[in-house]
Coordinates of C-alpha atoms and ligand atoms in Angstrom, one line a residue:
X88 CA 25.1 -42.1 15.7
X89 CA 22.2 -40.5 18.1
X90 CA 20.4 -37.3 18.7
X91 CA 24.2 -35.7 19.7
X92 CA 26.0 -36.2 16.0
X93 CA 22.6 -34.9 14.0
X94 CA 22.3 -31.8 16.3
X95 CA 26.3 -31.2 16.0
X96 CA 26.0 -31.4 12.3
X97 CA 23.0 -28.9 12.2
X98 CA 25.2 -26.3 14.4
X99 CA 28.0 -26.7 12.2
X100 CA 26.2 -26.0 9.3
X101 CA 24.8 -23.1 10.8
X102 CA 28.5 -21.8 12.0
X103 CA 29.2 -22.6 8.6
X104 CA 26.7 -19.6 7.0
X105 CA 26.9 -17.3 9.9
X106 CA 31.1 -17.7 8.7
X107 CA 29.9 -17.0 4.6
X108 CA 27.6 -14.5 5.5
X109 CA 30.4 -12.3 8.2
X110 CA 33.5 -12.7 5.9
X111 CA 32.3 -10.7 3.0
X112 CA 31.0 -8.0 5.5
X113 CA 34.0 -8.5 7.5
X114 CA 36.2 -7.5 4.1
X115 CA 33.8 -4.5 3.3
X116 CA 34.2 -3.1 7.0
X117 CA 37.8 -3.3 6.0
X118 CA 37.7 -1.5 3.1
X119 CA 35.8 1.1 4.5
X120 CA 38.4 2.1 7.7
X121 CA 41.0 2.2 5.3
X122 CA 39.5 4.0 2.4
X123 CA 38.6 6.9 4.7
X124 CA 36.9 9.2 2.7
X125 CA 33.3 8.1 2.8
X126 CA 33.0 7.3 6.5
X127 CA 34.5 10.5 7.8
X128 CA 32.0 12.6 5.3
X129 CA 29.3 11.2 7.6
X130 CA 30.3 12.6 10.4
X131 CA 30.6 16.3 9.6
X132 CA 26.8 16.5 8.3
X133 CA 23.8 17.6 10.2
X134 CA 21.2 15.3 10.3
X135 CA 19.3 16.1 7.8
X136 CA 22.3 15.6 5.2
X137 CA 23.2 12.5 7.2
X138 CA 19.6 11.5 6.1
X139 CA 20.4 12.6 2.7
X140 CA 23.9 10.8 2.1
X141 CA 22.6 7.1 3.7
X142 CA 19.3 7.9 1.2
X143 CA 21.9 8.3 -1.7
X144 CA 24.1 5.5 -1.1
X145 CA 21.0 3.5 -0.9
X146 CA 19.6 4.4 -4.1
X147 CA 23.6 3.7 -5.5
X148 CA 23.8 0.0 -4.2
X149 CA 20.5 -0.4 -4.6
X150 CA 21.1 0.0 -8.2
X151 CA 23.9 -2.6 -8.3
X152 CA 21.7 -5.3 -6.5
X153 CA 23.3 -5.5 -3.3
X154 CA 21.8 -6.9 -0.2
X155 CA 19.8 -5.6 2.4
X156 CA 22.7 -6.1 5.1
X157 CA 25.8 -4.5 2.6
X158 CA 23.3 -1.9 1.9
X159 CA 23.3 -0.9 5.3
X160 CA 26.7 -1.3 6.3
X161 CA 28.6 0.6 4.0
X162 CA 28.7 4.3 2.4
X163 CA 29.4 4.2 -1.3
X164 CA 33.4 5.2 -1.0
X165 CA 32.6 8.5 -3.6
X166 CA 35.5 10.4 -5.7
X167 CA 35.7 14.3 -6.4
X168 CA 33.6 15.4 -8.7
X169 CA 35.1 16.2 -12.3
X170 CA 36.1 20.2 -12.4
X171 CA 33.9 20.2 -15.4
X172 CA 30.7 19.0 -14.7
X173 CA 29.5 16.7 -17.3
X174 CA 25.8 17.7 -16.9
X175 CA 26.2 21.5 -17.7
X176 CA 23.9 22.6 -20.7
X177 CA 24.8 26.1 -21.4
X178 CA 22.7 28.6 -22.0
X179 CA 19.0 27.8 -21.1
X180 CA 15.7 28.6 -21.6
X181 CA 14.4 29.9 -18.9
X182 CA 10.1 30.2 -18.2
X183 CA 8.1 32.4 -15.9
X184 CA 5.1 30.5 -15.7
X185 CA 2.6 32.7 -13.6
X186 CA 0.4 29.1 -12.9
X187 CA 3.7 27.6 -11.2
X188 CA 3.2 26.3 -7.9
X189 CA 5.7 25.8 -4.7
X190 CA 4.1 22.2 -5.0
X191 CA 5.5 22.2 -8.7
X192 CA 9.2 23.1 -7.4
X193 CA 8.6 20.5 -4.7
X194 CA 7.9 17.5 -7.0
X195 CA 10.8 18.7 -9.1
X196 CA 13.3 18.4 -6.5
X197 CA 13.0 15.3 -4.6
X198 CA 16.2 14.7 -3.9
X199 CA 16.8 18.1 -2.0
X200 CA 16.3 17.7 1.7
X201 CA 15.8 21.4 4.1
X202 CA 16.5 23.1 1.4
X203 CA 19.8 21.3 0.3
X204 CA 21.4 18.8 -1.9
X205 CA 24.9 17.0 -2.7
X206 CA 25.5 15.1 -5.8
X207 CA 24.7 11.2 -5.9
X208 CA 28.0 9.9 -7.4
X209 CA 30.5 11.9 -6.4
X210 CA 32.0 14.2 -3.6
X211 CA 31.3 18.5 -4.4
X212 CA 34.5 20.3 -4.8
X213 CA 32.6 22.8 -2.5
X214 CA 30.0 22.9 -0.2
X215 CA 28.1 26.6 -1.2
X216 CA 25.6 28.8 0.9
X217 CA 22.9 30.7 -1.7
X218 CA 21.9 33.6 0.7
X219 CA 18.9 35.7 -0.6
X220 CA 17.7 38.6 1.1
X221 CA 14.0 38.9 1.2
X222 CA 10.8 40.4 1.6
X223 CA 7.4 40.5 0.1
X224 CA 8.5 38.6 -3.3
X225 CA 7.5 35.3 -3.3
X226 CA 6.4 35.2 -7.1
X227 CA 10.1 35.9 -7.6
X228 CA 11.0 33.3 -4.8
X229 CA 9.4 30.7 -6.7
X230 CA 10.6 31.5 -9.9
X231 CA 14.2 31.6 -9.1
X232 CA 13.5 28.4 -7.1
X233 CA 12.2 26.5 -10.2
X234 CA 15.8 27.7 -11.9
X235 CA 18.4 27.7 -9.7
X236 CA 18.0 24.3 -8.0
X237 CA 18.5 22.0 -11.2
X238 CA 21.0 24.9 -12.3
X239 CA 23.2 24.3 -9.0
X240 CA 22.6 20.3 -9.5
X241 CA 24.1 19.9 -12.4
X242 CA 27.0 22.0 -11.1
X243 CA 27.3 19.3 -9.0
X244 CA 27.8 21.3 -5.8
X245 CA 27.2 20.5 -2.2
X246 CA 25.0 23.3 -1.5
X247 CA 22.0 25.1 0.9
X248 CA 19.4 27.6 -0.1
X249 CA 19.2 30.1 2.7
X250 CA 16.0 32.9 2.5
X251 CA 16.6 35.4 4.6
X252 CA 13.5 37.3 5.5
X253 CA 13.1 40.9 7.0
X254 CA 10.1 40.8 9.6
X255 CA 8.2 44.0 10.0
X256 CA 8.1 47.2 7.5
X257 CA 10.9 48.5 8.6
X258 CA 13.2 50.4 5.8
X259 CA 14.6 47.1 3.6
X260 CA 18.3 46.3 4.8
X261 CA 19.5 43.7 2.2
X262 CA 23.5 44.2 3.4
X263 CA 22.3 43.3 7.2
X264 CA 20.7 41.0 6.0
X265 CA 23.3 38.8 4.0
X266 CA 25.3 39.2 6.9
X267 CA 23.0 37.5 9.1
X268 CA 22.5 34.9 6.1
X269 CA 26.6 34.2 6.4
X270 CA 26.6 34.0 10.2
X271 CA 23.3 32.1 10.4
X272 CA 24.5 29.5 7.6
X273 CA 27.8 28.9 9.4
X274 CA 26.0 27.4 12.5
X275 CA 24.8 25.1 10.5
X276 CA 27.9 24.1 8.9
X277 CA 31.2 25.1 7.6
X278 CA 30.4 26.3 4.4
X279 CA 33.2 27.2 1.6
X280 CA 31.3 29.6 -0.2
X281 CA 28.6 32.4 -0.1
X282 CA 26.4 33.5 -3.1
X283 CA 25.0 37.1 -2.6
X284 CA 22.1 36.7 -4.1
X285 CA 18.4 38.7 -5.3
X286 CA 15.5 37.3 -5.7
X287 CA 14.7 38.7 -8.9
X288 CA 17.9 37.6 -11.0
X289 CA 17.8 34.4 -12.7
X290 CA 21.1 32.6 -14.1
X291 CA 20.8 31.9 -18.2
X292 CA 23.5 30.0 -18.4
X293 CA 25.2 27.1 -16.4
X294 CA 28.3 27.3 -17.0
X295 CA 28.2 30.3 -14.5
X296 CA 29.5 28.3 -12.1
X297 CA 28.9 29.1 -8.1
X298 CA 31.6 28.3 -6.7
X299 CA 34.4 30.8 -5.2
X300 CA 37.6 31.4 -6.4
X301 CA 41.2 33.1 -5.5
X302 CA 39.5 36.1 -5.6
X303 CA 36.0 37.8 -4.7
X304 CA 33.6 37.2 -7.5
X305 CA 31.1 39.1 -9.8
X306 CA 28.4 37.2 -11.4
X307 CA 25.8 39.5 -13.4
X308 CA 28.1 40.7 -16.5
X309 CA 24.3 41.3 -17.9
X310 CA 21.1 41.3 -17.4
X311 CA 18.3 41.5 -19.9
X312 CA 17.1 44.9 -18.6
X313 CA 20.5 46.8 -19.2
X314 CA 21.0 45.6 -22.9
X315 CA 23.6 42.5 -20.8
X316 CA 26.2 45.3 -19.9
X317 CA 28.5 45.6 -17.1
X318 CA 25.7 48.3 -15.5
X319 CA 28.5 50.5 -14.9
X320 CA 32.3 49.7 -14.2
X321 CA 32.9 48.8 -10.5
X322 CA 29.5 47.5 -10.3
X323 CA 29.5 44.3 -7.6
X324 CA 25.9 44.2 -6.9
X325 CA 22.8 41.8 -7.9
X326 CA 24.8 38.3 -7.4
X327 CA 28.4 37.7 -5.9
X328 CA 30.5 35.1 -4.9
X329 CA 33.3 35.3 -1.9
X330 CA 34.6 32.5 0.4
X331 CA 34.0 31.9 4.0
X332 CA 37.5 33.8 4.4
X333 CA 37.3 36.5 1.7
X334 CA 34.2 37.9 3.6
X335 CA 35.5 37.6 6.7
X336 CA 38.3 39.1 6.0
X337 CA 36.4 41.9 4.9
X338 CA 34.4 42.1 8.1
X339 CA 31.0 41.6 5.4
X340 CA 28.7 44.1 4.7
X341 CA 28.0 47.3 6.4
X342 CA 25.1 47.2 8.4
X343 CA 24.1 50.8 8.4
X344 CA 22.6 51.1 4.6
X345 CA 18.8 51.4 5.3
X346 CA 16.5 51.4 1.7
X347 CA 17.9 51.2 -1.9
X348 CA 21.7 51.3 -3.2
X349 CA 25.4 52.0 -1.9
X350 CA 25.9 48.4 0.0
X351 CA 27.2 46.6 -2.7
X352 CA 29.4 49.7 -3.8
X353 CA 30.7 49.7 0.3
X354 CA 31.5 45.9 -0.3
X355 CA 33.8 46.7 -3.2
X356 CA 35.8 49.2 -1.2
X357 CA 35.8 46.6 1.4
X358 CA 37.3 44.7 -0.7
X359 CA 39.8 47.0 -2.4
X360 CA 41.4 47.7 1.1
X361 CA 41.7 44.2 1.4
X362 CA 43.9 44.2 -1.9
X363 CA 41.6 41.5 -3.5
X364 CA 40.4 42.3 -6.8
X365 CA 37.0 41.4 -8.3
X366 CA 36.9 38.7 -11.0
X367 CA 34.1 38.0 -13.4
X368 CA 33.2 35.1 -15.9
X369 CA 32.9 36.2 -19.8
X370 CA 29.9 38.1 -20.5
X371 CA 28.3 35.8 -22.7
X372 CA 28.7 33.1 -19.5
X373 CA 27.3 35.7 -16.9
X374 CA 23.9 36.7 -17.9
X375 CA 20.6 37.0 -16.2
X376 CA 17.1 37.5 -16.5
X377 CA 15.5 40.1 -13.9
X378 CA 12.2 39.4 -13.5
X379 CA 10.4 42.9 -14.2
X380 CA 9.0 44.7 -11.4
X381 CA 8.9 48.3 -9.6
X382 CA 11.0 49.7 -6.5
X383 CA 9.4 48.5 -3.7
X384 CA 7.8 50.8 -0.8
X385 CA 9.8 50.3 1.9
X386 CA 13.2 50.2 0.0
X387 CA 13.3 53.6 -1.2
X388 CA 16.6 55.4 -2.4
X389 CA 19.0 55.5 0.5
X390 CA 20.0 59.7 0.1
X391 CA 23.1 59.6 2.3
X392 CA 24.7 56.9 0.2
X393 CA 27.5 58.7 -0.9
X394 CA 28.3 60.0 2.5
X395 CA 28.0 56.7 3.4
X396 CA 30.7 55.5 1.1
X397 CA 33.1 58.2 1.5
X398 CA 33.7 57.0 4.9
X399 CA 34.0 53.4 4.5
X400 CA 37.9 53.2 4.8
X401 CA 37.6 54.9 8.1
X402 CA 34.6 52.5 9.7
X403 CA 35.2 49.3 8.0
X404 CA 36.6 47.2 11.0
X405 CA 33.6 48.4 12.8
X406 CA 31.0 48.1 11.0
X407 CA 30.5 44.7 9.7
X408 CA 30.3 40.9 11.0
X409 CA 31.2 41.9 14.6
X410 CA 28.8 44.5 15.1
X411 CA 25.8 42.6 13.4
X412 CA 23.0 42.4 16.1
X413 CA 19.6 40.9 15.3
X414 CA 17.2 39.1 16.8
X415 CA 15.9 35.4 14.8
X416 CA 12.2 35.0 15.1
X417 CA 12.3 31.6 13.1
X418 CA 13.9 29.1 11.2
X419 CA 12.1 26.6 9.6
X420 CA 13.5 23.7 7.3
X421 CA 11.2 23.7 4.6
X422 CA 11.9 21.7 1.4
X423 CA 13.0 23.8 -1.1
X424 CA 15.2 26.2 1.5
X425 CA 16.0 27.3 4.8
X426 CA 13.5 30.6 6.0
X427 CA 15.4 32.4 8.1
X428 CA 13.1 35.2 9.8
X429 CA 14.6 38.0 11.2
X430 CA 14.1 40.8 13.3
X431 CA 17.1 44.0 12.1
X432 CA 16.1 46.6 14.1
X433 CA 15.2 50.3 13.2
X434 CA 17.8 52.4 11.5
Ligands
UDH84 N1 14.3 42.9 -1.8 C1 13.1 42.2 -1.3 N2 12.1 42.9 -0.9 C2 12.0 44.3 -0.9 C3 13.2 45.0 -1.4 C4 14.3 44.2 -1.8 O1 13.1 41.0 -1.3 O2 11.0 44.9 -0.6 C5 15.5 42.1 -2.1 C6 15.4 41.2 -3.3 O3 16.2 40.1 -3.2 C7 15.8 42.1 -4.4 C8 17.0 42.8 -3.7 O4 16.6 43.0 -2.4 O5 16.2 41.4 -5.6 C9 17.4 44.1 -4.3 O6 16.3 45.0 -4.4 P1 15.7 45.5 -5.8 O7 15.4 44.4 -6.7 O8 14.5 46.4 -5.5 O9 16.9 46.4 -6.5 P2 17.1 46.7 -8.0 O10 18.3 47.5 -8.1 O11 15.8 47.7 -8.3 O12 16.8 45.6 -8.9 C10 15.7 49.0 -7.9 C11 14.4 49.5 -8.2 C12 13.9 49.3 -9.5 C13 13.1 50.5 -10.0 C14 12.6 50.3 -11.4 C15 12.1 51.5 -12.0 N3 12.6 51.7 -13.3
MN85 MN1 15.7 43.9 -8.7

């Protein structure tokens, strides 16, 4: 036997690991075509949850011991999450720390990317926008920040923080604003579900679950500053929940309520023509903390609100979504949320 045999037997022994080491991956690829699921969810996220989902499935295999070449080969296939999640806690404590830092929130909340998150071992039963009108509150930024992203994680939701900033001193326009928030959002993706939310209203209790439902949703039963009573009945302002279709179908907000009150009251009639009917948890679910503070200059009482609201039924299809014009001076993908800054006009 000469050089010929001892070099044949080395190549067949390599053929002979290349065949151990494809089979197995062969039979994973396999599984992974048929089992659906997980491969399509890669393709319908941005990058930055792409960068998110391959992060996650990392840490999930890594965690059994896989290798190096499984690892990077296949998504963990991932089930619905439970209706129930089995991380809620109830009611909370909640702390106001004025020494609190966005650094803080940061190292808190590693695993959110740009502002948004899915759940490691399973697949969210929705994907949900938080849209928060803002200007000229970051204290109370932070502070809901600190709360509502562990609060929303152990809701196990799919779900983006979107900050929607008013540039300028223009009167405060938080309906125009949330619209922009809902048609900014859905150019990132397709979400289910938009929370209305302010910046100075922190969720006790997590079994306040944001997600939507049949029906448009009212979160804040009660707050701590209005003895956690319904502030008056009818009442659909501070948080709210409606589907993608819901708030299209209502055409949003009305654009045309410059300074303090009447939006939220025009989104309930809104929704009234629409025959949908508002829905709330029980109010010892659906209770907040505001964080104290004064009116704001620049978002002084809006005086013609009543007028406003009287003619609602006649300018609805008008005045909404479709006739939202703005002009974005920035978005910027920080960690904790998306800024959105944006220029509304004058009323
Ligand atoms: N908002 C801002 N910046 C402003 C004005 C409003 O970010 O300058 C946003 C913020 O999300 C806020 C929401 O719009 O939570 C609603 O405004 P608000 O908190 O001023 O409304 P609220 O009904 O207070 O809570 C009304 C004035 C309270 C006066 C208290 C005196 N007793
Ligand atoms: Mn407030």
């Amino acid at each position: 036997m000469g050089f010929c045999s001892a070099a044949c037997c080395k190549l067949s022994r390599r053929v002979k690991y290349l065949f151990l080491l494809l089979l197995p991956l062969s039979v994973l690829a396999w599984i992974c075509l048929f089992s659906g699921g997980s491969v399509k969810s890669f393709t319908v996220f941005s990058a930055a949850t792409q960068a998110l989902i391959k992060k996650e499935n990392t840490q999930d295999l890594a965690n059994l011991g896989t290798s190096v070449a499984v690892r990077l080969m296949t998504p963990t296939p991932r089930t619905e999450c439970p209706k129930k999640s089995p991380l809620l806690q109830g009611a909370v404590k909640l702390n106001f720390e004025p020494s609190l830092k966005v650094k803080d929130v940061e190292g808190e909340n590693k695993r959110v990317v740009e502002g948004r998150y899915q759940p490691l071992s399973c697949t969210a039963r929705q994907s949900v926008a938080i849209l928060i009108p803002h200007r000229n509150r970051e204290r109370h930024l932070l502070y809901l920040l600190h709360h509502l992203h562990p609060f929303l994680q152990r809701q196990q939701l799919h779900y983006a923080v979107y900050v929607i900033q008013q540039a300028g001193d223009a009167t405060f326009n938080r309906a125009k604003l949330l619209n922009v928030g809902y048609l900014e959002a859905l150019k990132d993706y397709t979400w289910d579900c938009f929370i209305f939310h302010d910046v100075d209203l922190v969720p006790e209790n997590d079994r306040n679950l944001y997600v939507c439902d049949s029906q448009p949703k009212h979160l804040v039963v009660g707050r701590n500053a209005t003895g956690y009573k319904l502030h008056y009945k009818g009442y659909f302002g501070g948080v709210s929940a409606m589907s993608r279709e819901q708030f299209g179908k209502v055409n949003g907000f009305a654009n045309t309520y410059w300074g303090w009150g009447g939006e939220d009251d025009d989104l309930r009639i809104r929704v009234e023509l629409q025959k949908m009917k508002i829905v709330r948890p029980p109010a010892d679910i659906a209770r907040y903390t505001m964080v104290f503070h004064k009116r704001d200059s620049g978002n002084e009482v809006n005086k013609d609100r009543m007028k406003l609201l009287r003619r609602t039924p006649l300018v609805w299809k008008k005045d909404g979504l479709n006739s939202c014009k703005y002009q974005i001076l920035s978005v910027e993908r920080l960690p904790l949320y998306i800024n959105v800054t944006v220029d509304l006009g004058k009323p």
